[in-house]
Amino acid sequence: MNTDVSVKVSICCMAYNHAPYIRSCIEGFLMQKTTFAYEIWIHDDVSTDGTSEIVREYAEKYPDKIAVVRPEINRYSTGNRAIVTNYLLPVARGTYIALCEGDDYWTDPSKLQRQIDILEKNPTYSACFHRTAVKKEGKSNGIRRAQRFDGPISVEQVIRWRSKFFATSSLVYRKNAMKDYPDFFKNCHVGDYPLMLWLSLQGTIYYVDRTMSVYRKGHSGSWSRHYLDCSQQERMSQLQTELDMLDGFDRLTAHRYRHHIQEKKAMLRIYALWRYRDYDALADPELKPFFRTLSIVRRWRIRTNMLINRMSC
């Protein structure tokens, strides 16, 4: 990597067994048309399917732009989830960090320029993200969209976070916003949600209602596939790290968003328990007040099944 060039943006890519997808991911980085220099850091978490060879091929072809970090052991499997924060931010030279996982990709050559222009013109903005297309098994599967217009996102919106709200491949943020990033965020089983919560406290997060990347879901090795396939015990263990993270966020904000946090925690529990049809746990009186936040259809479905389960006992 050429260290003589002043780098504006560091693209950080997390890859693991993404051989069928990593080429389109890297090509999406390389097609960016910008007025500034950017670098690409790829963390290959000891892939075994050919991803490492593809990544090495690109690094050798573009030595001034691409660098690879490949540990001796798979870090994620050891519980080290904050890959970007712990291993890529320390080596990244850019003022801004752009994220994309190895199985996703960028579709708009102007993506980086648009987002950096917004952040440069607005020094109080901590981050910028955009609308993302979703694909499942190569076919269109909707979009991830925070709102129907360009504009700021509130802390409350981030806390309420739904799966269709945001995709990692859309995010660009100021590197200096990550100073003093708390450990309780790093310990969460997901990385994007706590990151967005933190960034929402460091300044304004701005949303662009323009599709500039693709999120792939449901394929073997993806987080969404793992979520669907994991056991209830594993899922509930993951959930606890998220609940603990939200408790930490509540303390960090001096309970200013307590109501929204309590509602979010209840919703996370309800969705996880419903996923495994754990009707006894769903009957917890603490959860009852939060059922009203569900859609009418989902609320009816859960309550009907709970009633049937109770009658069959």
XYZ file of C-alpha atoms in Angstrom:
313
model
C 0.000 0.000 0.000
C 1.284 3.456 -0.969
C 1.848 5.371 2.279
C 2.826 8.573 0.476
C -0.753 9.332 -0.599
C -3.093 11.315 1.669
C -6.096 9.037 2.143
C -9.561 10.467 2.747
C -11.536 7.201 3.116
C -10.615 3.748 4.402
C -12.943 1.035 3.109
C -13.125 -1.796 5.658
C -14.343 -5.169 4.419
C -15.007 -8.205 6.612
C -14.731 -11.479 4.675
C -15.171 -15.108 5.643
C -15.932 -17.889 3.162
C -17.338 -15.433 0.632
C -15.719 -16.941 -2.467
C -18.870 -16.732 -4.659
C -19.373 -13.052 -3.777
C -16.064 -11.377 -2.913
C -15.173 -10.407 -6.489
C -18.332 -8.322 -6.953
C -17.692 -6.780 -3.537
C -14.143 -5.673 -4.402
C -15.142 -4.533 -7.892
C -17.755 -2.303 -6.250
C -14.948 -0.635 -4.303
C -12.681 -0.229 -7.308
C -15.373 1.348 -9.520
C -15.825 4.341 -7.197
C -15.321 7.702 -8.913
C -13.941 10.168 -6.399
C -11.977 13.395 -6.170
C -10.029 11.955 -3.230
C -7.824 8.956 -2.524
C -9.181 5.916 -0.744
C -7.720 2.641 0.488
C -9.234 -0.827 0.918
C -8.605 -2.998 3.978
C -9.918 -6.575 3.814
C -10.023 -8.694 6.959
C -10.072 -12.319 5.808
C -11.027 -14.324 8.900
C -9.150 -17.479 7.815
C -11.486 -18.454 4.984
C -11.316 -22.037 3.714
C -13.336 -21.848 0.483
C -11.035 -19.931 -1.852
C -11.837 -16.442 -0.579
C -8.233 -15.971 0.589
C -6.847 -16.717 -2.863
C -9.230 -14.268 -4.548
C -8.445 -11.536 -2.046
C -4.704 -12.134 -2.481
C -5.118 -11.922 -6.260
C -6.682 -8.460 -5.992
C -4.122 -7.287 -3.429
C -1.302 -8.257 -5.781
C -3.017 -6.560 -8.726
C -3.711 -3.335 -6.795
C -0.878 -3.134 -4.224
C -1.207 0.642 -3.873
C -4.897 0.410 -2.970
C -5.647 -2.945 -1.295
C -4.204 -4.448 1.891
C -5.210 -7.723 3.546
C -5.310 -8.651 7.220
C -5.418 -12.426 7.755
C -5.006 -13.704 11.330
C -3.661 -17.156 12.153
C -6.962 -18.265 13.716
C -10.587 -17.349 13.024
C -11.219 -14.417 15.332
C -15.002 -14.429 15.232
C -15.169 -18.046 16.456
C -13.175 -17.057 19.548
C -15.810 -14.490 20.487
C -13.924 -11.535 19.018
C -16.805 -9.844 17.210
C -15.576 -6.244 16.869
C -13.322 -7.018 13.895
C -13.346 -3.558 12.323
C -12.981 -1.678 15.613
C -10.225 -3.887 17.012
C -8.180 -4.715 13.919
C -8.955 -2.457 10.965
C -9.445 0.970 12.556
C -5.929 0.922 14.089
C -4.353 0.548 10.615
C -6.867 2.618 8.616
C -5.437 5.990 7.521
C -8.634 7.627 6.319
C -10.561 10.403 8.008
C -13.696 8.430 7.172
C -14.534 4.722 7.390
C -16.775 2.986 4.830
C -18.072 -0.501 5.623
C -19.048 -3.467 3.477
C -19.096 -7.185 4.244
C -17.603 -9.549 1.697
C -20.904 -11.023 0.554
C -22.503 -7.614 -0.145
C -21.549 -5.057 -2.797
C -21.839 -1.445 -3.932
C -23.793 -0.601 -7.072
C -23.332 3.143 -7.546
C -19.932 4.570 -8.657
C -20.817 7.870 -6.975
C -21.657 6.336 -3.576
C -18.502 7.354 -1.713
C -18.334 10.804 -3.273
C -21.957 11.558 -2.379
C -21.586 10.482 1.229
C -18.251 12.199 1.791
C -19.587 15.447 0.276
C -22.424 15.386 2.820
C -20.090 14.745 5.754
C -17.541 17.325 4.619
C -20.209 20.021 4.318
C -21.690 19.171 7.724
C -18.994 18.811 10.400
C -21.574 17.997 13.096
C -22.643 14.851 11.213
C -21.057 11.674 12.593
C -22.227 9.309 9.855
C -24.186 8.879 6.645
C -26.038 5.835 5.292
C -28.420 5.122 2.441
C -31.160 2.893 1.045
C -30.048 -0.625 0.157
C -31.494 -3.262 -2.162
C -31.906 -6.783 -0.756
C -31.297 -9.976 -2.720
C -32.083 -13.542 -1.723
C -30.766 -16.378 -3.894
C -29.990 -13.852 -6.612
C -33.506 -12.424 -6.752
C -34.826 -9.088 -5.532
C -36.150 -9.341 -1.981
C -37.175 -5.788 -1.096
C -35.170 -2.880 0.274
C -33.708 -1.611 3.537
C -34.974 1.897 3.983
C -34.977 4.096 7.084
C -37.466 6.643 5.741
C -38.832 7.938 2.430
C -36.754 11.109 2.232
C -33.223 12.399 2.756
C -32.672 13.718 6.257
C -31.362 13.244 9.792
C -32.106 10.131 11.847
C -32.951 10.552 15.536
C -31.512 8.551 18.415
C -35.010 7.190 19.047
C -35.212 5.888 15.462
C -31.923 4.055 15.886
C -33.040 2.511 19.189
C -36.255 1.225 17.598
C -34.142 -0.406 14.836
C -35.913 -2.921 12.603
C -34.275 -5.347 10.181
C -35.370 -3.257 7.179
C -33.934 -0.048 8.639
C -30.270 -0.321 7.703
C -27.567 -2.337 5.912
C -23.892 -2.286 6.892
C -22.798 -1.775 3.276
C -24.430 1.678 3.301
C -22.529 3.195 6.217
C -19.758 5.807 6.159
C -18.669 7.450 9.425
C -15.964 9.650 10.902
C -13.073 7.617 12.263
C -12.559 10.007 15.187
C -16.134 9.311 16.322
C -14.936 5.879 17.489
C -12.695 7.236 20.222
C -13.611 5.696 23.591
C -15.970 3.118 22.021
C -17.284 1.179 25.080
C -16.490 -2.502 25.589
C -20.149 -3.378 26.182
C -20.796 -2.408 22.552
C -17.916 -4.595 21.338
C -19.243 -7.607 23.253
C -22.627 -7.614 21.494
C -23.187 -10.523 19.077
C -24.073 -8.054 16.303
C -21.874 -5.126 15.333
C -24.030 -2.764 13.274
C -26.720 -2.009 15.865
C -24.395 -0.923 18.713
C -22.240 0.985 16.208
C -25.236 3.008 15.027
C -26.328 3.660 18.615
C -22.878 5.009 19.443
C -22.681 7.145 16.287
C -26.103 8.622 17.073
C -24.587 10.072 20.257
C -21.491 11.445 18.518
C -23.384 13.689 16.119
C -26.165 13.642 13.542
C -26.614 10.524 11.415
C -27.828 11.506 7.949
C -29.858 9.219 5.671
C -29.845 9.329 1.845
C -32.909 7.777 0.186
C -30.988 6.466 -2.826
C -30.115 2.815 -3.466
C -26.333 2.447 -3.731
C -25.578 -1.060 -2.461
C -26.950 -4.601 -2.219
C -27.384 -6.742 0.880
C -27.392 -10.476 0.225
C -29.432 -12.582 2.647
C -30.271 -16.216 3.177
C -27.245 -17.825 1.536
C -25.050 -20.383 3.274
C -22.586 -18.628 5.559
C -24.569 -15.408 5.842
C -25.586 -13.939 9.190
C -29.263 -14.124 8.209
C -28.910 -17.851 7.412
C -27.129 -18.520 10.684
C -29.858 -16.661 12.562
C -32.518 -18.917 11.035
C -30.595 -22.137 11.629
C -29.205 -21.643 15.138
C -30.655 -23.445 18.158
C -32.888 -21.718 20.692
C -30.134 -21.970 23.301
C -27.641 -20.238 21.013
C -30.166 -17.603 19.947
C -31.092 -16.775 23.537
C -27.390 -16.515 24.415
C -26.921 -14.074 21.525
C -29.993 -12.168 22.629
C -28.554 -11.711 26.108
C -25.499 -9.917 24.681
C -27.870 -7.528 22.917
C -29.923 -6.913 26.060
C -26.732 -6.299 28.048
C -25.580 -3.853 25.375
C -28.848 -1.933 25.595
C -28.536 -1.791 29.389
C -25.080 -0.293 28.905
C -26.476 2.230 26.451
C -29.193 3.125 28.973
C -26.557 3.843 31.627
C -24.396 5.751 29.152
C -27.282 8.086 28.308
C -28.285 8.559 31.957
C -31.632 6.800 31.250
C -32.707 9.571 28.877
C -34.141 7.008 26.456
C -35.278 4.464 29.072
C -38.804 4.036 27.667
C -37.559 3.361 24.127
C -34.860 0.999 25.386
C -37.291 -1.006 27.527
C -39.659 -1.298 24.575
C -36.838 -2.446 22.310
C -35.647 -5.052 24.803
C -39.165 -6.433 25.138
C -39.572 -6.610 21.360
C -36.288 -8.466 20.981
C -37.435 -11.018 23.550
C -40.869 -11.393 21.944
C -39.452 -11.972 18.458
C -36.854 -14.465 19.709
C -39.380 -16.440 21.778
C -41.914 -16.416 18.940
C -39.221 -17.707 16.584
C -39.050 -20.896 18.693
C -42.732 -20.918 19.674
C -41.863 -20.695 23.361
C -45.411 -19.848 24.459
C -44.761 -20.261 28.186
C -42.029 -17.617 28.094
C -44.155 -15.359 25.896
C -46.783 -15.363 28.663
C -44.377 -13.442 30.923
C -46.427 -10.529 32.393
C -43.493 -8.174 31.763
C -43.954 -8.637 28.014
C -47.727 -8.109 27.921
C -47.681 -4.270 27.706
C -45.415 -4.405 24.658
C -47.588 -6.624 22.478
C -49.461 -3.497 21.417
C -46.400 -2.366 19.449
C -46.682 -5.412 17.165
C -48.630 -5.312 13.928
C -52.246 -6.400 14.259
C -51.621 -9.550 12.212
C -48.558 -10.618 14.186
C -50.257 -9.812 17.505
C -53.288 -11.874 16.532
C -51.121 -14.780 15.353
C -49.051 -14.919 18.541
C -52.031 -14.583 20.887
C -54.021 -17.191 18.978
C -51.198 -19.696 19.152
C -50.652 -18.958 22.825
C -54.344 -19.657 23.458
C -54.243 -22.914 21.495
C -51.141 -23.977 23.392
C -52.816 -23.211 26.718
C -55.948 -25.182 25.765
C -53.911 -28.206 24.693
C -52.026 -28.413 27.979
